[in-house]
Coordinates of C-alpha atoms in Angstrom, one line a residue:
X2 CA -12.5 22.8 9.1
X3 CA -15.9 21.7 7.4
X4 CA -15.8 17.9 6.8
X5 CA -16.4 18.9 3.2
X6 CA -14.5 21.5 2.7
X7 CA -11.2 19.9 1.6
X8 CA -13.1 18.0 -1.0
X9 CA -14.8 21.6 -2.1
X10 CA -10.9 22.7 -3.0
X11 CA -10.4 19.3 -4.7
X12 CA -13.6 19.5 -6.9
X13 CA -11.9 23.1 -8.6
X14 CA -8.4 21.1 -8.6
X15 CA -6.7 19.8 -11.6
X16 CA -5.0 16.6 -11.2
X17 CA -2.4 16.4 -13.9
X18 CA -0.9 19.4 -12.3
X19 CA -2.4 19.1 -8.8
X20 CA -2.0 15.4 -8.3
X21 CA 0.7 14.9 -5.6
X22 CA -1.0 17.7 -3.1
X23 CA -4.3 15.7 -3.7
X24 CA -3.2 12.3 -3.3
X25 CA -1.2 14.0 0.2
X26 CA -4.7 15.1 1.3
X27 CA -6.2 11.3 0.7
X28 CA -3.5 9.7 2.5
X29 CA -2.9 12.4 5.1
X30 CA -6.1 13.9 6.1
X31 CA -9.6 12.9 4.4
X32 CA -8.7 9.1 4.3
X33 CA -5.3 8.0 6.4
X34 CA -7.3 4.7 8.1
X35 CA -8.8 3.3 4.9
X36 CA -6.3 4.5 3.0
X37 CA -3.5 2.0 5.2
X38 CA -6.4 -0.3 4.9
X39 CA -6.6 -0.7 1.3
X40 CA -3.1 -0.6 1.3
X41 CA -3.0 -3.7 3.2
X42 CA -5.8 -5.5 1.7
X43 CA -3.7 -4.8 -1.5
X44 CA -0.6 -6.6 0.2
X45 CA -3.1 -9.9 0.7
X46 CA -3.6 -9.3 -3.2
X47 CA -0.1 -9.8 -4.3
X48 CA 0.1 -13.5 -2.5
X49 CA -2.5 -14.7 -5.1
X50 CA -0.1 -14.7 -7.6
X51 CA 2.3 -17.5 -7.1
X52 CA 5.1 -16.0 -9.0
X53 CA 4.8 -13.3 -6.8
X54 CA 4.2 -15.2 -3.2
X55 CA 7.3 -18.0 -4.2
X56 CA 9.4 -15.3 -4.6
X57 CA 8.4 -13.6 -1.4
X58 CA 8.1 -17.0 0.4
X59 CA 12.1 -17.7 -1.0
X60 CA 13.1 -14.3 0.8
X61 CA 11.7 -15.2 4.6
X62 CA 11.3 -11.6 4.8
X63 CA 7.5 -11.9 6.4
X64 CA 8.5 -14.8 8.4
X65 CA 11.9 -13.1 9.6
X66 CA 11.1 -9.7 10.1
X67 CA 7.1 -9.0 8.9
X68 CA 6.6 -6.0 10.7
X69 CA 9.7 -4.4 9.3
X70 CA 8.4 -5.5 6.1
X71 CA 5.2 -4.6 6.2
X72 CA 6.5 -0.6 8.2
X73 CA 9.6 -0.6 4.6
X74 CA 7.0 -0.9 2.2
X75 CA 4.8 2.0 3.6
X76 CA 7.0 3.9 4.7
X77 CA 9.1 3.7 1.2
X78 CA 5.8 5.0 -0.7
X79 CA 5.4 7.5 2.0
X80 CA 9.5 8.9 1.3
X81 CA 8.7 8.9 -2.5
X82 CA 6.1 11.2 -2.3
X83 CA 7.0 13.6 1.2
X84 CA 8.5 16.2 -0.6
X85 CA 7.4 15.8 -4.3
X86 CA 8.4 12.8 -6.2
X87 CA 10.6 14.7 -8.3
X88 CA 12.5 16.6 -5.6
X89 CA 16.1 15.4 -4.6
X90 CA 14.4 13.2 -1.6
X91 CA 11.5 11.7 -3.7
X92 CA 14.5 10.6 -6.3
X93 CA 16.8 9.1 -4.1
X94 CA 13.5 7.2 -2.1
X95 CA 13.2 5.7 -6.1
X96 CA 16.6 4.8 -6.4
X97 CA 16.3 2.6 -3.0
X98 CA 13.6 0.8 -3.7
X99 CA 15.1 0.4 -7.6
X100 CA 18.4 -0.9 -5.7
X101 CA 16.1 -3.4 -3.5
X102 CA 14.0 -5.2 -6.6
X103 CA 17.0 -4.9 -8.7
X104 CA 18.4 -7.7 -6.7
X105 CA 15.6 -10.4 -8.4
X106 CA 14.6 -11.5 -11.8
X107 CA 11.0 -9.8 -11.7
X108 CA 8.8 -10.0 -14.7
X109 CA 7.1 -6.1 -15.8
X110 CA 3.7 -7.5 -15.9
X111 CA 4.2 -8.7 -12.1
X112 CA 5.6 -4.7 -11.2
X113 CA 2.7 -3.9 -13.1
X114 CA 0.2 -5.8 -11.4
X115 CA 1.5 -5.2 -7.8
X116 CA 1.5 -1.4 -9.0
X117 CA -1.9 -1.5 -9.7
X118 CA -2.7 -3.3 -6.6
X119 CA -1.8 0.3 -4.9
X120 CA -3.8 1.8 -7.1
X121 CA -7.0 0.0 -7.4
X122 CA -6.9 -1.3 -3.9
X123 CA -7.3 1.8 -1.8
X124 CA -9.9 3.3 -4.2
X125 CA -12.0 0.2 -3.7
X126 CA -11.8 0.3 -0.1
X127 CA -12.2 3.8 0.0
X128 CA -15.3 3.7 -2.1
X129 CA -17.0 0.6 0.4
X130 CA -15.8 1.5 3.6
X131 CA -15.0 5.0 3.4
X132 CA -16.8 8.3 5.0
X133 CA -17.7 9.1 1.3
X134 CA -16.7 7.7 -2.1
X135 CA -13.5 9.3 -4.1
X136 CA -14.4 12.4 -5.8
X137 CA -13.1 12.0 -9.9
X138 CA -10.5 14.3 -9.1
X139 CA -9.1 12.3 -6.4
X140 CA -9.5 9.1 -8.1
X141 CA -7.2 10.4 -11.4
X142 CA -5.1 11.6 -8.8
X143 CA -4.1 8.3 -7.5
X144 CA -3.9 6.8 -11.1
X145 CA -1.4 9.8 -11.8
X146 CA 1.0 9.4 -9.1
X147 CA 1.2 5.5 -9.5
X148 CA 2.2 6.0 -12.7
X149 CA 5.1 8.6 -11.6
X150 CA 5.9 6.0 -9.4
X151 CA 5.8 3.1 -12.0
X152 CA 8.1 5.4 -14.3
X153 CA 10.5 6.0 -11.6
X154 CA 10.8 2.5 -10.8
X155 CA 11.3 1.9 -14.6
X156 CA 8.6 -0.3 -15.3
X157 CA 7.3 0.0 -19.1
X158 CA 3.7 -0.2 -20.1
X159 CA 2.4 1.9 -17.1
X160 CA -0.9 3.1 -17.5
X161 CA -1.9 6.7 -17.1
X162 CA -5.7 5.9 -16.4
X163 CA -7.3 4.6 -13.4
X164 CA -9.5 2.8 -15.7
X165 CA -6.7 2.0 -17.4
X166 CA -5.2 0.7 -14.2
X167 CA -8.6 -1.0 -12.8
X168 CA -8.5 -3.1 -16.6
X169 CA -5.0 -4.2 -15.9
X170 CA -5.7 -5.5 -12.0
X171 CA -8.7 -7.6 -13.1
X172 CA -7.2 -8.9 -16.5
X173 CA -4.2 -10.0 -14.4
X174 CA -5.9 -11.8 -11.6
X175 CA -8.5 -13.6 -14.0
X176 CA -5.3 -15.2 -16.0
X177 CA -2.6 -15.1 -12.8
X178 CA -4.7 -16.0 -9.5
X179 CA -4.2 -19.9 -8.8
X180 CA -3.5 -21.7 -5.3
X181 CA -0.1 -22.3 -4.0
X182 CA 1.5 -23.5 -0.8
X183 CA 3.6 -20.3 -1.2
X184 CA 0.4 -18.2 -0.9
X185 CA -0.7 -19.4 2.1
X186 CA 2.8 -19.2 4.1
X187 CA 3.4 -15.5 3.1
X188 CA -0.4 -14.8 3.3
X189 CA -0.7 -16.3 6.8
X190 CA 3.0 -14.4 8.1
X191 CA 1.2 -11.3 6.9
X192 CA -1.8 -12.1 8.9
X193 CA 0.3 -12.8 11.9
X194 CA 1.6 -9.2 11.4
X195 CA -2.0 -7.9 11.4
X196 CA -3.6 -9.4 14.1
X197 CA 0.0 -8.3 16.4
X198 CA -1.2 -4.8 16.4
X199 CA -4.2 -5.4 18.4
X200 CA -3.8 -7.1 22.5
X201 CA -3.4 -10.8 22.5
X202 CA -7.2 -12.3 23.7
X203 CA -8.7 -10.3 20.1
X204 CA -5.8 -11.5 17.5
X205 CA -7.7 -14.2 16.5
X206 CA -10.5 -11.9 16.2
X207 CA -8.7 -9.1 14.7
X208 CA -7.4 -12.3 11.5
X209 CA -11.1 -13.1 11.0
X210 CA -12.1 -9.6 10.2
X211 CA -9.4 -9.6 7.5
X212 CA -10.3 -12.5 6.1
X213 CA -14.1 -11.6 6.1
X214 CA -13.8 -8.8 4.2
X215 CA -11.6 -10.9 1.0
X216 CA -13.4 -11.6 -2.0
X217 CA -13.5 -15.3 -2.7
X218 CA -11.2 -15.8 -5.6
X219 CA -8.6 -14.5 -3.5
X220 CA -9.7 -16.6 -0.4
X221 CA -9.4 -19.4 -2.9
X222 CA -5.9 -18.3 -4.1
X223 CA -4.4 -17.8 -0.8
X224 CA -5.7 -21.4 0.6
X225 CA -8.5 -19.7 3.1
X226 CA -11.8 -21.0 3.5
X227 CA -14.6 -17.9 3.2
X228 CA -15.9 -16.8 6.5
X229 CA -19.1 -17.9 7.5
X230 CA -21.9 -14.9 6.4
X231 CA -23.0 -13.7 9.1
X232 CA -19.8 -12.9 10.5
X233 CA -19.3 -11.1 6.8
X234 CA -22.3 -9.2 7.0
X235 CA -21.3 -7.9 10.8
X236 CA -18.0 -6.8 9.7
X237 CA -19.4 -5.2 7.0
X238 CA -22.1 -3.3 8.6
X239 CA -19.3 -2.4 11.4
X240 CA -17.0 -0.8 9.0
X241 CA -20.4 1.3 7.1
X242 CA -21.5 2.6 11.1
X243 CA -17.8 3.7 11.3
X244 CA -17.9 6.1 8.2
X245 CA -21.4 7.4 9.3
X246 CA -19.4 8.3 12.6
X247 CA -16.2 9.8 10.4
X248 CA -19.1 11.6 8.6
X249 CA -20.3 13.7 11.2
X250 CA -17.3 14.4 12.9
X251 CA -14.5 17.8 11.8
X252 CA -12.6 17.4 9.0
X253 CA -9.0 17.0 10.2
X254 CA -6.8 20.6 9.9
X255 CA -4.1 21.2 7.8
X256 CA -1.7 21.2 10.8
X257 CA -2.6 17.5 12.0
X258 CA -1.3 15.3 9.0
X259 CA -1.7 11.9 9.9
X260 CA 1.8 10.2 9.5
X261 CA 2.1 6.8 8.9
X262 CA 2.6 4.4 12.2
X263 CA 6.4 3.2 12.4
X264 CA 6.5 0.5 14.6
X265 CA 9.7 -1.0 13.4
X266 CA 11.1 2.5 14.1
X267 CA 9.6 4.0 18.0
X268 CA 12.5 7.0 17.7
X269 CA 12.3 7.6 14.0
X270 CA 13.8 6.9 10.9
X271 CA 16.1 7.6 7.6
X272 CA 15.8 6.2 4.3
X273 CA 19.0 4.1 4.8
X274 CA 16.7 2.0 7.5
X275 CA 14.6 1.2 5.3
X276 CA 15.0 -2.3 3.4
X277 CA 16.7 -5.9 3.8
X278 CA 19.9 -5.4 5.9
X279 CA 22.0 -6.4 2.0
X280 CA 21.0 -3.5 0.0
X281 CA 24.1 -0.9 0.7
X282 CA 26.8 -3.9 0.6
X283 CA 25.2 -5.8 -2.2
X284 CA 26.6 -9.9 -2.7
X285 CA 30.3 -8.8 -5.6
X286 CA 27.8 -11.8 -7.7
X287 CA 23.7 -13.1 -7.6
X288 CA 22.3 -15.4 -5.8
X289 CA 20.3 -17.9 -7.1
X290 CA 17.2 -16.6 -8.5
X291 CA 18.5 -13.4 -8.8
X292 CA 20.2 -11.2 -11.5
X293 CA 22.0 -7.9 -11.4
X294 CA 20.4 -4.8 -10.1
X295 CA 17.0 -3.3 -12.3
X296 CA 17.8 -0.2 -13.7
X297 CA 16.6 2.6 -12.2
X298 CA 15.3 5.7 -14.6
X299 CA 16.0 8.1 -11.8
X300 CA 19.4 7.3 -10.6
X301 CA 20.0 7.8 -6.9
X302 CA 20.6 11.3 -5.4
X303 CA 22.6 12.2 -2.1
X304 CA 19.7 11.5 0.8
X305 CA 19.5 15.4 2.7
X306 CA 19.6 15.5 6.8
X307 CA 16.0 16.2 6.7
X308 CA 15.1 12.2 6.1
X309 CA 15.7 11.3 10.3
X310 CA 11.7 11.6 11.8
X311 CA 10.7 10.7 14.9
X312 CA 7.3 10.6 13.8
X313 CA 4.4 10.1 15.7
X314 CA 1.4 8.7 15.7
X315 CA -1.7 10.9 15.9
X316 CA -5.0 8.6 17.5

């Protein structure tokens, strides 16, 4: 397949009706690397917020189990979405994660934001560090299925724009970014997470790059000091040579999807894996700091056979 010829099909595509198959071939195919990438850079995002990284910090989720964390959350938005988002599965994936947040007192405008962190984020990476920019197509497309996403998780206000979304990101940050000690602990478990993936002798390495490649008010927000230039500029003409490379070579074929890496999970997994350990034998009353389970607008459907994977990772 001609490295353009996916986004050919795209271009003659309409995304109210032909949004989920496009935002498949972002994830799956034209983008899968910087798509995970601006996925996790959108992660680093959250921790800004110290409603959001106190609440995380309270949990000891990262510092228990961040891989697992880090694998639920991908692979959650990767079950809502495998066989339609309005399918049996892509319902019953909603009323999981519905079942997980509903444990805690979250404000919407914070499931807003963090929403529009997995929005925005990816589109900006893509756009800097990707082969090519987002076509408009594929851009709407990742607008249309957050906000499927937003509605399933009933969340009010959602937007149905990516501008709309973009407006929402920023105005949020300006008025919600400030430093906390929490931001920094969850930020820096995160990071730990990160840099395992790579051999010991380059984890320091591999933490710098992240950083490098953060924009200072969130350095600022997350207690990090910015890296030094020219280790900036290096990254950042590493990751441009990269998409020249990703340029020139095949576009990848229809019958090599690129699934998302499952580290938590080496022989596969089923939606019930996925989550804290307390969300099928929920506390009979809250905890502190946490209220009775969110309503979900799509209530939770029987989870089929076909949810057990032992996916692999394509290099």
């Amino acid at each position: 397949m001609g490295r353009y010829s996916r986004l050919r099909r795209i271009r003659r595509m309409d995304p109210r009706q032909d949004h989920e198959l496009i935002f498949r071939w972002i994830t799956q195919y034209e983008f899968p690397r910087d798509y995970l990438h601006g996925t996790s850079v959108a992660f680093l995002r959250d921790y800004g917020v110290p409603r959001v990284s106190r609440l995380l910090d309270r949990t000891q989720e990262f510092e228990r189990a961040g891989q697992k964390r880090y694998d639920d959350t991908v692979l959650l938005a990767y079950e809502l979405v495998r066989e339609g988002m309005d399918s049996e599965h892509g319902r019953a994936a909603a009323g999981h994660l519905n079942r997980i947040h509903g444990r805690y007192r979250i404000p919407n405008e914070d499931f807003l934001y963090v929403l529009a962190t997995t929005v925005v984020g990816p589109k900006r990476w893509i756009d800097r560090y990707g082969w090519r920019r987002l076509s408009r197509q594929e851009t709407e497309s990742l607008a249309l299925v957050g906000r499927r996403m937003g509605e399933m998780m009933g969340i009010s206000g959602v937007p149905d724009t990516y501008a709309a979304f973009e407006r929402l990101h920023d105005d949020y940050e300006r008025e919600m970014f400030a430093y906390d000690p929490a931001n920094r602990r969850v930020a820096a478990a995160t990071l730990r997470v990160m840099a395992a993936w790579y051999p010991a002798p380059l984890r320091r390495v591999a933490s710098r790059v992240v950083l490098a490649v953060l924009d200072e008010p969130l350095l600022e927000a997350l207690g990090f000091r910015p890296q030094p230039r020219w280790l900036r500029a290096v990254v950042h003409r590493a990751f441009r040579v990269r998409a020249v490379a990703i340029r020139l070579l095949p576009g990848r074929p229809e019958w090599l999807p690129r699934k998302p890496v499952a580290r938590t999970y080496p022989f596969g997994w089923t939606l019930d894996d996925l989550g804290p350990h307390w969300v099928h034998s929920r506390a009979p009353q809250p905890h502190e700091g946490e209220t009775s389970p969110r309503p979900a607008l799509a209530p939770p459907a029987p989870v089929p056979p076909s949810t057990t994977h032992a996916s692999r990772q394509e290099p």
